[in-house]
């Protein structure tokens, strides 16, 4: 479990993280979603003790990260797959941490196998790795100590579609076994597919958080009709906000059942009526971050 | 916890309690020292620097034989000459061990595996200063070889003008040079910058202080108290009296302790990105 309490980080006059609080629970994948520069990485660095917060505190498995006696065994961290000494081989990077954590040597080969890095690739220097290989090595490194908590910053970056699928299954499996998985991404689709809980951050502030179901529910209803103007008028009367997203297509901020009832009462035939689930999170994400982004531009 | 362990067994994962490290056990300092030492030599750059120490020792011995007057072929000439390239290359290795964490950004891993920067820095210091031990041994062994070969070529009697008492002096000189490298790395935390700083220290500041002492009478007595490089060279000649020890302590305080404290203070508070 990861708990972040009122964490704020300012650089001079710039507030990178502004009073951020959230919890990532055991047995669940928590997605940390936000556009670039929203404060995701800064928050994760604060959780892992690499950046001192201006105020607030963060705890992992009930303790400050720095108070964990051997953190690698409890928390697997991947913040930047490229942040490795370019002159070291992949295997050597794992060997160093395996030695430091006091793990059996065999663990290195197990992890290399798990992330499908061949012995030949593991013997190459990281400078010659593709981003995808670095990402796999980073995940192998995070899993080395068999931790119950995983903190991953943009782990899908640079992976091919098969790799993304593989990682998604891996994280799902970890969470299903009771681990806490916190991963950040600016890729909406990634988070939508894998996360149970979602935290949306924009300009350093949390703009939405909840279970995926909750957040998607608020995305409203998608419907198609040949009489959009009439239906909009009827919805207005019922007090439901709606907007035309493309000709004949409406998005309504209300439950599909209620919207259906309004259409029936107004005797307006519908062609399609369903929860606005496809790309719902994307709309929410853009919507939620648009305001803060404008604010940022004006400031 | 029990159910989780059972799940792991059910998943076919090896659960070997005897081998699994205890999560509540703090990472011991000797392990940090071992890993940090390994990190200094497991990259191509590290290996080459290590190889260049050996190579430079042999080359300087050869240079002494080739260019020094035959009368100078004494054991101490060889060991002190060999110590010179060592006290240039070893501090670079020491500085890089600190700066790589920032320049190569491996600190992101290092400081999340051991979230106490002070302990990592202590580990690095112990590991790197201990490099002075094999280096000293190498200086005396290669020096002895050079001395034998030199006297064989010149036809003179082999002069063994150094005994065991010289060993701790050379060792201390190299250890302090290594510390100077660590201090540069800690203070600057950028590979190129730290190496330049070390070169400025040994090839610009020190000669300037020497020049000042030569031209200004009043400075002649001050120099031993403020010039660390001068003291490191003096150490190679051995047999310090109590005043020299005080001078060494003063220069070390000025060039090693003071910047180290400032460097550590900023390092612990800095952000690792």
Coordinates of N, CA, C and O in Angstrom, one line a residue, chain B residues 119-264:
Chain B
X119 N 25.0 6.7 3.7 CA 25.6 5.4 3.8 C 26.3 5.0 2.5 O 27.3 4.4 2.5
X120 N 25.6 5.3 1.4 CA 26.2 5.0 0.1 C 27.6 5.8 0.0 O 28.6 5.2 -0.4
X121 N 27.6 7.0 0.4 CA 28.8 7.8 0.3 C 29.9 7.3 1.2 O 31.1 7.2 0.8
X122 N 29.5 6.8 2.4 CA 30.5 6.2 3.3 C 31.0 4.9 2.6 O 32.2 4.7 2.7
X123 N 30.1 4.1 2.1 CA 30.5 2.9 1.4 C 31.5 3.2 0.2 O 32.5 2.5 0.1
X124 N 31.2 4.2 -0.5 CA 32.1 4.6 -1.6 C 33.5 5.0 -1.1 O 34.5 4.6 -1.6
X125 N 33.4 5.8 0.0 CA 34.7 6.3 0.5 C 35.5 5.1 1.0 O 36.7 5.0 0.7
X126 N 34.9 4.2 1.8 CA 35.7 3.0 2.3 C 36.2 2.2 1.1 O 37.3 1.7 1.1
X127 N 35.3 2.0 0.1 CA 35.7 1.2 -1.0 C 36.9 1.8 -1.8 O 37.9 1.1 -2.1
X128 N 36.8 3.1 -2.1 CA 37.8 3.7 -2.9 C 39.1 4.0 -2.2 O 40.1 3.8 -2.8
X129 N 39.0 4.3 -0.9 CA 40.2 4.5 -0.2 C 41.0 3.2 0.0 O 42.2 3.2 0.0
X130 N 40.2 2.1 0.0 CA 40.9 0.8 0.2 C 41.7 0.4 -1.1 O 42.5 -0.4 -1.1
X131 N 41.3 1.1 -2.2 CA 42.1 0.9 -3.4 C 43.6 1.3 -3.3 O 44.4 0.7 -3.9
X132 N 43.8 2.2 -2.3 CA 45.2 2.6 -2.0 C 46.1 1.4 -1.6 O 47.3 1.3 -1.8
X133 N 45.4 0.3 -1.0 CA 46.2 -0.8 -0.5 C 46.9 -1.6 -1.7 O 48.1 -1.7 -1.7
X134 N 46.1 -2.1 -2.6 CA 46.7 -2.8 -3.8 C 47.6 -1.9 -4.6 O 48.6 -2.3 -5.1
X135 N 47.2 -0.6 -4.6 CA 48.1 0.3 -5.4 C 49.4 0.5 -4.8 O 50.5 0.5 -5.5
X136 N 49.5 0.6 -3.4 CA 50.7 0.7 -2.7 C 51.6 -0.6 -3.0 O 52.8 -0.5 -3.3
X137 N 50.9 -1.7 -2.8 CA 51.6 -3.0 -3.1 C 52.2 -3.0 -4.4 O 53.4 -3.3 -4.6
X138 N 51.4 -2.5 -5.4 CA 51.9 -2.5 -6.8 C 53.1 -1.6 -7.0 O 54.1 -1.9 -7.6
X139 N 53.0 -0.4 -6.3 CA 54.1 0.6 -6.4 C 55.4 0.0 -5.9 O 56.5 0.1 -6.5
X140 N 55.3 -0.8 -4.8 CA 56.6 -1.3 -4.2 C 57.1 -2.5 -5.0 O 58.3 -2.7 -5.2
X141 N 56.1 -3.3 -5.6 CA 56.6 -4.5 -6.3 C 57.1 -4.1 -7.7 O 58.3 -4.5 -8.0
X142 N 56.4 -3.2 -8.4 CA 56.9 -2.7 -9.7 C 58.2 -1.9 -9.5 O 59.2 -2.0 -10.3
X143 N 58.2 -1.1 -8.4 CA 59.4 -0.3 -8.1 C 60.6 -1.2 -7.9 O 61.7 -0.9 -8.4
X144 N 60.4 -2.3 -7.2 CA 61.5 -3.3 -6.9 C 62.0 -3.9 -8.2 O 63.2 -3.9 -8.5
X145 N 61.1 -4.2 -9.1 CA 61.4 -4.7 -10.4 C 62.3 -3.7 -11.2 O 63.3 -4.1 -11.7
X146 N 61.8 -2.5 -11.2 CA 62.5 -1.4 -11.9 C 63.9 -1.2 -11.3 O 64.9 -1.0 -12.1
X147 N 64.0 -1.3 -10.0 CA 65.3 -1.1 -9.4 C 66.3 -2.2 -9.8 O 67.5 -1.9 -10.0
X148 N 65.8 -3.4 -9.8 CA 66.7 -4.5 -10.2 C 67.1 -4.4 -11.6 O 68.3 -4.5 -11.9
X149 N 66.1 -4.1 -12.5 CA 66.5 -4.0 -13.9 C 67.4 -2.8 -14.2 O 68.4 -2.9 -14.9
X150 N 67.1 -1.7 -13.4 CA 67.9 -0.5 -13.6 C 69.3 -0.7 -13.3 O 70.2 -0.3 -14.0
X151 N 69.6 -1.3 -12.1 CA 71.0 -1.5 -11.7 C 71.7 -2.6 -12.5 O 72.9 -2.5 -12.8
X152 N 70.9 -3.5 -13.1 CA 71.5 -4.5 -14.0 C 72.0 -3.8 -15.2 O 73.0 -4.1 -15.7
X153 N 71.1 -2.8 -15.7 CA 71.5 -2.1 -17.0 C 72.7 -1.2 -16.7 O 73.7 -1.2 -17.5
X154 N 72.7 -0.5 -15.6 CA 73.7 0.5 -15.3 C 75.0 -0.2 -14.8 O 76.1 0.4 -14.9
X155 N 74.8 -1.4 -14.3 CA 76.0 -2.1 -13.7 C 76.4 -1.6 -12.3 O 77.3 -2.1 -11.8
X156 N 75.6 -0.7 -11.8 CA 75.8 -0.3 -10.4 C 75.2 -1.3 -9.4 O 74.4 -2.1 -9.7
X157 N 75.6 -1.1 -8.1 CA 75.1 -1.9 -7.0 C 73.6 -1.5 -6.9 O 73.2 -0.3 -7.0
X158 N 72.7 -2.5 -6.6 CA 71.3 -2.1 -6.4 C 71.1 -1.5 -5.1 O 71.6 -2.0 -4.0
X159 N 70.5 -0.3 -5.1 CA 70.4 0.5 -3.8 C 69.0 0.3 -3.3 O 68.0 0.8 -3.9
X160 N 68.9 -0.3 -2.1 CA 67.6 -0.5 -1.4 C 67.5 0.5 -0.3 O 67.9 0.3 0.8
X161 N 67.2 1.8 -0.6 CA 67.2 2.8 0.4 C 65.8 3.0 1.0 O 65.5 4.1 1.6
X162 N 64.9 2.1 0.9 CA 63.6 2.2 1.6 C 63.3 0.9 2.3 O 63.6 -0.2 1.9
X163 N 62.7 1.0 3.5 CA 62.3 -0.2 4.2 C 60.8 -0.1 4.5 O 60.1 0.7 3.9
X164 N 60.3 -1.0 5.3 CA 58.9 -1.1 5.6 C 58.3 0.2 6.1 O 57.1 0.5 5.9
X165 N 59.1 1.1 6.7 CA 58.6 2.3 7.3 C 58.0 3.2 6.2 O 57.2 4.1 6.4
X166 N 58.5 3.1 4.9 CA 58.1 3.9 3.8 C 56.7 3.5 3.4 O 56.0 4.3 2.7
X167 N 56.3 2.3 3.7 CA 55.0 1.8 3.1 C 53.8 2.6 3.6 O 53.0 3.1 2.8
X168 N 53.6 2.8 4.9 CA 52.5 3.6 5.4 C 52.4 5.0 4.8 O 51.4 5.6 4.6
X169 N 53.6 5.6 4.6 CA 53.6 7.0 4.0 C 53.1 7.0 2.6 O 52.2 7.8 2.3
X170 N 53.5 6.1 1.8 CA 53.0 6.0 0.4 C 51.5 5.7 0.4 O 50.8 6.3 -0.3
X171 N 51.2 4.7 1.3 CA 49.8 4.4 1.4 C 48.9 5.6 1.8 O 47.9 5.8 1.2
X172 N 49.3 6.3 2.7 CA 48.6 7.5 3.2 C 48.5 8.5 2.1 O 47.4 9.1 1.8
X173 N 49.6 8.7 1.4 CA 49.6 9.7 0.3 C 48.6 9.3 -0.8 O 47.8 10.2 -1.2
X174 N 48.6 8.0 -1.2 CA 47.6 7.6 -2.2 C 46.2 7.7 -1.6 O 45.2 8.1 -2.4
X175 N 46.0 7.3 -0.4 CA 44.6 7.3 0.2 C 44.1 8.7 0.2 O 42.9 9.0 -0.1
X176 N 44.9 9.7 0.6 CA 44.5 11.1 0.6 C 44.2 11.6 -0.8 O 43.3 12.4 -1.0
X177 N 45.0 11.2 -1.8 CA 44.7 11.6 -3.2 C 43.4 11.0 -3.6 O 42.6 11.7 -4.2
X178 N 43.1 9.8 -3.2 CA 41.8 9.2 -3.5 C 40.7 10.0 -2.9 O 39.6 10.2 -3.5
X179 N 40.9 10.4 -1.6 CA 39.9 11.2 -0.9 C 39.7 12.5 -1.7 O 38.5 12.9 -1.8
X180 N 40.8 13.1 -2.2 CA 40.6 14.3 -2.9 C 39.7 14.1 -4.2 O 38.9 15.0 -4.5
X181 N 39.9 13.0 -4.8 CA 39.0 12.6 -6.0 C 37.6 12.6 -5.5 O 36.7 13.1 -6.2
X182 N 37.3 11.9 -4.4 CA 36.0 11.7 -3.9 C 35.4 13.1 -3.6 O 34.2 13.4 -3.8
X183 N 36.2 14.0 -3.0 CA 35.7 15.3 -2.6 C 35.3 16.1 -3.8 O 34.2 16.7 -3.9
X184 N 36.1 16.0 -4.9 CA 35.8 16.7 -6.1 C 34.5 16.2 -6.7 O 33.6 17.0 -7.1
X185 N 34.3 14.9 -6.7 CA 33.1 14.3 -7.2 C 31.9 14.6 -6.3 O 30.8 15.0 -6.9
X186 N 32.0 14.6 -5.0 CA 30.9 14.9 -4.1 C 30.5 16.4 -4.3 O 29.3 16.7 -4.3
X187 N 31.5 17.3 -4.4 CA 31.2 18.7 -4.5 C 30.5 19.1 -5.8 O 29.6 19.9 -5.9
X188 N 31.0 18.4 -6.9 CA 30.6 18.9 -8.3 C 29.6 18.0 -8.9 O 28.7 18.5 -9.6
X189 N 29.6 16.7 -8.6 CA 28.6 15.8 -9.1 C 28.4 15.8 -10.6 O 27.3 15.7 -11.1
X190 N 29.5 16.0 -11.4 CA 29.4 16.0 -12.8 C 30.8 15.5 -13.2 O 31.8 16.0 -12.8
X191 N 30.8 14.4 -14.0 CA 32.1 13.7 -14.3 C 33.1 14.7 -14.9 O 34.2 14.8 -14.3
X192 N 32.8 15.4 -16.0 CA 33.8 16.2 -16.6 C 34.2 17.3 -15.6 O 35.4 17.6 -15.4
X193 N 33.3 17.9 -14.9 CA 33.5 19.0 -14.0 C 34.4 18.6 -12.9 O 35.4 19.3 -12.5
X194 N 34.2 17.4 -12.3 CA 34.9 16.9 -11.2 C 36.4 16.6 -11.6 O 37.3 16.9 -10.8
X195 N 36.6 16.1 -12.8 CA 37.9 15.8 -13.2 C 38.7 17.1 -13.5 O 39.9 17.2 -13.1
X196 N 38.0 18.0 -14.1 CA 38.7 19.3 -14.3 C 39.0 19.9 -13.0 O 40.2 20.4 -12.8
X197 N 38.1 19.9 -12.0 CA 38.4 20.4 -10.7 C 39.6 19.8 -10.1 O 40.5 20.4 -9.5
X198 N 39.7 18.4 -10.2 CA 40.9 17.8 -9.6 C 42.2 18.2 -10.3 O 43.2 18.4 -9.7
X199 N 42.1 18.3 -11.7 CA 43.3 18.8 -12.4 C 43.7 20.2 -12.0 O 44.9 20.5 -11.9
X200 N 42.7 21.0 -11.8 CA 43.0 22.4 -11.4 C 43.7 22.4 -10.0 O 44.7 23.1 -9.8
X201 N 43.2 21.5 -9.1 CA 43.8 21.4 -7.8 C 45.3 21.0 -7.9 O 46.1 21.6 -7.3
X202 N 45.5 19.9 -8.7 CA 46.9 19.4 -8.7 C 47.9 20.0 -9.7 O 49.1 20.0 -9.5
X203 N 47.3 20.6 -10.8 CA 48.2 21.1 -11.8 C 48.2 22.6 -12.0 O 48.9 23.2 -12.7
X204 N 47.2 23.3 -11.3 CA 47.2 24.7 -11.4 C 47.4 25.4 -10.0 O 48.4 26.1 -9.9
X205 N 46.6 25.0 -9.1 CA 46.7 25.6 -7.8 C 48.0 25.3 -7.1 O 48.8 26.2 -6.6
X206 N 48.4 24.0 -7.1 CA 49.6 23.6 -6.4 C 50.9 24.3 -7.0 O 51.7 24.8 -6.3
X207 N 51.1 24.2 -8.4 CA 52.2 25.0 -8.9 C 52.2 26.5 -8.6 O 53.2 27.0 -8.3
X208 N 51.0 27.1 -8.6 CA 50.9 28.5 -8.3 C 51.4 28.8 -6.9 O 52.1 29.7 -6.6
X209 N 50.9 27.9 -5.9 CA 51.3 28.0 -4.5 C 52.8 27.9 -4.4 O 53.5 28.6 -3.7
X210 N 53.4 26.9 -5.2 CA 54.8 26.6 -5.2 C 55.6 27.9 -5.7 O 56.6 28.3 -5.1
X211 N 55.1 28.5 -6.8 CA 55.7 29.6 -7.4 C 55.7 30.8 -6.4 O 56.7 31.5 -6.2
X212 N 54.5 30.9 -5.7 CA 54.4 32.0 -4.7 C 55.4 31.8 -3.6 O 56.1 32.8 -3.1
X213 N 55.6 30.5 -3.2 CA 56.5 30.3 -2.1 C 58.0 30.6 -2.5 O 58.8 31.0 -1.7
X214 N 58.2 30.4 -3.8 CA 59.6 30.6 -4.3 C 59.9 32.1 -4.4 O 61.0 32.5 -4.2
X215 N 58.9 32.9 -4.7 CA 59.1 34.3 -5.0 C 58.8 35.2 -3.8 O 59.4 36.2 -3.6
X216 N 57.9 34.7 -2.9 CA 57.6 35.6 -1.7 C 58.1 34.9 -0.4 O 57.6 33.8 -0.1
X217 N 58.9 35.6 0.3 CA 59.5 35.0 1.5 C 58.5 34.6 2.5 O 58.5 33.6 3.1
X218 N 57.5 35.6 2.7 CA 56.5 35.4 3.8 C 55.7 34.1 3.5 O 55.2 33.5 4.4
X219 N 55.5 33.7 2.2 CA 54.7 32.6 2.0 C 55.4 31.3 2.1 O 54.8 30.2 2.3
X220 N 56.7 31.3 2.1 CA 57.5 30.1 2.2 C 57.1 29.3 3.4 O 57.0 28.0 3.4
X221 N 56.9 29.9 4.6 CA 56.5 29.2 5.8 C 55.1 28.9 5.8 O 54.7 28.0 6.6
X222 N 54.3 29.6 5.0 CA 52.8 29.3 5.0 C 52.5 28.1 4.2 O 51.6 27.3 4.5
X223 N 53.2 27.9 3.1 CA 52.9 26.9 2.1 C 52.6 25.5 2.7 O 51.6 24.9 2.4
X224 N 53.5 25.0 3.6 CA 53.2 23.7 4.1 C 51.9 23.6 4.9 O 51.4 22.5 5.0
X225 N 51.4 24.7 5.3 CA 50.1 24.7 6.0 C 48.9 24.8 5.1 O 47.8 24.5 5.6
X226 N 49.0 25.1 3.9 CA 47.9 25.3 3.0 C 47.9 24.5 1.7 O 46.9 24.5 1.0
X227 N 49.1 23.9 1.4 CA 49.2 23.2 0.1 C 49.1 21.7 0.3 O 50.1 21.1 0.7
X228 N 48.0 21.1 0.0 CA 47.8 19.7 0.2 C 48.7 18.9 -0.7 O 49.3 17.9 -0.3
X229 N 48.7 19.3 -2.0 CA 49.5 18.6 -3.0 C 51.0 18.5 -2.6 O 51.7 17.5 -2.7
X230 N 51.5 19.6 -2.0 CA 52.8 19.7 -1.5 C 53.0 18.7 -0.4 O 54.0 17.9 -0.3
X231 N 52.0 18.5 0.5 CA 52.1 17.6 1.6 C 52.0 16.1 1.1 O 52.7 15.2 1.6
X232 N 51.2 15.9 0.0 CA 51.1 14.5 -0.5 C 52.5 14.1 -1.1 O 52.9 12.9 -1.0
X233 N 53.2 15.0 -1.7 CA 54.5 14.7 -2.2 C 55.5 14.6 -1.1 O 56.3 13.7 -1.1
X234 N 55.4 15.4 -0.1 CA 56.2 15.3 1.1 C 56.1 13.9 1.8 O 57.1 13.3 2.2
X235 N 54.9 13.4 1.8 CA 54.6 12.1 2.4 C 55.4 11.0 1.7 O 55.9 10.1 2.4
X236 N 55.6 11.1 0.4 CA 56.4 10.1 -0.3 C 57.8 10.0 0.2 O 58.5 9.0 0.1
X237 N 58.3 11.2 0.7 CA 59.7 11.2 1.2 C 59.8 10.6 2.6 O 60.8 10.2 3.1
X238 N 58.6 10.5 3.3 CA 58.5 9.8 4.6 C 59.1 10.6 5.8 O 59.3 11.8 5.7
X239 N 59.2 9.9 6.9 CA 59.7 10.4 8.2 C 59.2 11.8 8.5 O 60.0 12.7 8.5
X240 N 57.9 11.9 8.8 CA 57.4 13.1 9.2 C 57.7 13.4 10.7 O 57.7 12.5 11.5
X241 N 57.9 14.7 11.0 CA 58.0 15.0 12.4 C 56.6 15.6 12.9 O 55.7 15.7 12.0
X242 N 56.5 15.9 14.1 CA 55.2 16.3 14.6 C 54.7 17.6 14.0 O 53.5 17.7 13.7
X243 N 55.6 18.5 13.6 CA 55.1 19.7 12.9 C 54.5 19.4 11.6 O 53.5 19.9 11.1
X244 N 55.2 18.4 10.9 CA 54.7 18.0 9.6 C 53.3 17.3 9.7 O 52.5 17.5 8.8
X245 N 53.1 16.6 10.7 CA 51.8 15.9 10.9 C 50.7 17.0 11.1 O 49.6 16.9 10.6
X246 N 51.1 18.0 11.9 CA 50.1 19.1 12.1 C 49.8 19.8 10.8 O 48.7 20.2 10.5
X247 N 50.9 20.0 10.0 CA 50.7 20.7 8.7 C 49.8 19.8 7.8 O 48.9 20.3 7.1
X248 N 50.0 18.5 7.8 CA 49.2 17.6 7.0 C 47.7 17.6 7.5 O 46.8 17.7 6.6
X249 N 47.5 17.7 8.8 CA 46.2 17.7 9.3 C 45.5 19.0 8.9 O 44.3 19.0 8.5
X250 N 46.3 20.1 8.9 CA 45.7 21.4 8.5 C 45.3 21.5 7.1 O 44.2 21.9 6.7
X251 N 46.2 21.0 6.2 CA 45.9 21.0 4.7 C 44.8 20.1 4.4 O 43.9 20.4 3.6
X252 N 44.7 18.9 5.1 CA 43.6 18.0 4.8 C 42.3 18.6 5.3 O 41.3 18.4 4.6
X253 N 42.3 19.3 6.4 CA 41.1 19.9 6.8 C 40.6 20.9 5.8 O 39.4 21.0 5.5
X254 N 41.6 21.7 5.3 CA 41.2 22.7 4.3 C 40.7 22.2 3.0 O 39.7 22.6 2.5
X255 N 41.5 21.2 2.5 CA 41.2 20.7 1.1 C 40.3 19.5 1.1 O 39.7 19.2 0.0
X256 N 40.2 18.7 2.2 CA 39.4 17.5 2.1 C 38.1 17.6 3.0 O 37.0 17.5 2.5
X257 N 38.4 17.9 4.3 CA 37.2 17.9 5.2 C 36.2 19.0 4.9 O 35.0 18.7 4.8
X258 N 36.7 20.2 4.8 CA 35.8 21.3 4.6 C 34.9 21.2 3.3 O 33.7 21.2 3.4
X259 N 35.5 21.0 2.1 CA 34.7 20.8 0.9 C 33.8 19.5 1.0 O 32.8 19.5 0.4
X260 N 34.3 18.5 1.7 CA 33.6 17.3 1.8 C 32.3 17.5 2.6 O 31.2 17.1 2.2
X261 N 32.4 18.3 3.7 CA 31.2 18.6 4.5 C 30.2 19.4 3.7 O 29.0 19.1 3.6
X262 N 30.7 20.4 2.9 CA 29.8 21.2 2.1 C 29.2 20.3 1.0 O 28.0 20.3 0.8
X263 N 30.0 19.5 0.4 CA 29.5 18.6 -0.7 C 28.5 17.6 -0.2 O 27.4 17.5 -0.8
X264 N 28.7 17.0 0.9 CA 27.8 16.0 1.5 C 26.5 16.7 1.9 O 25.4 16.2 1.7

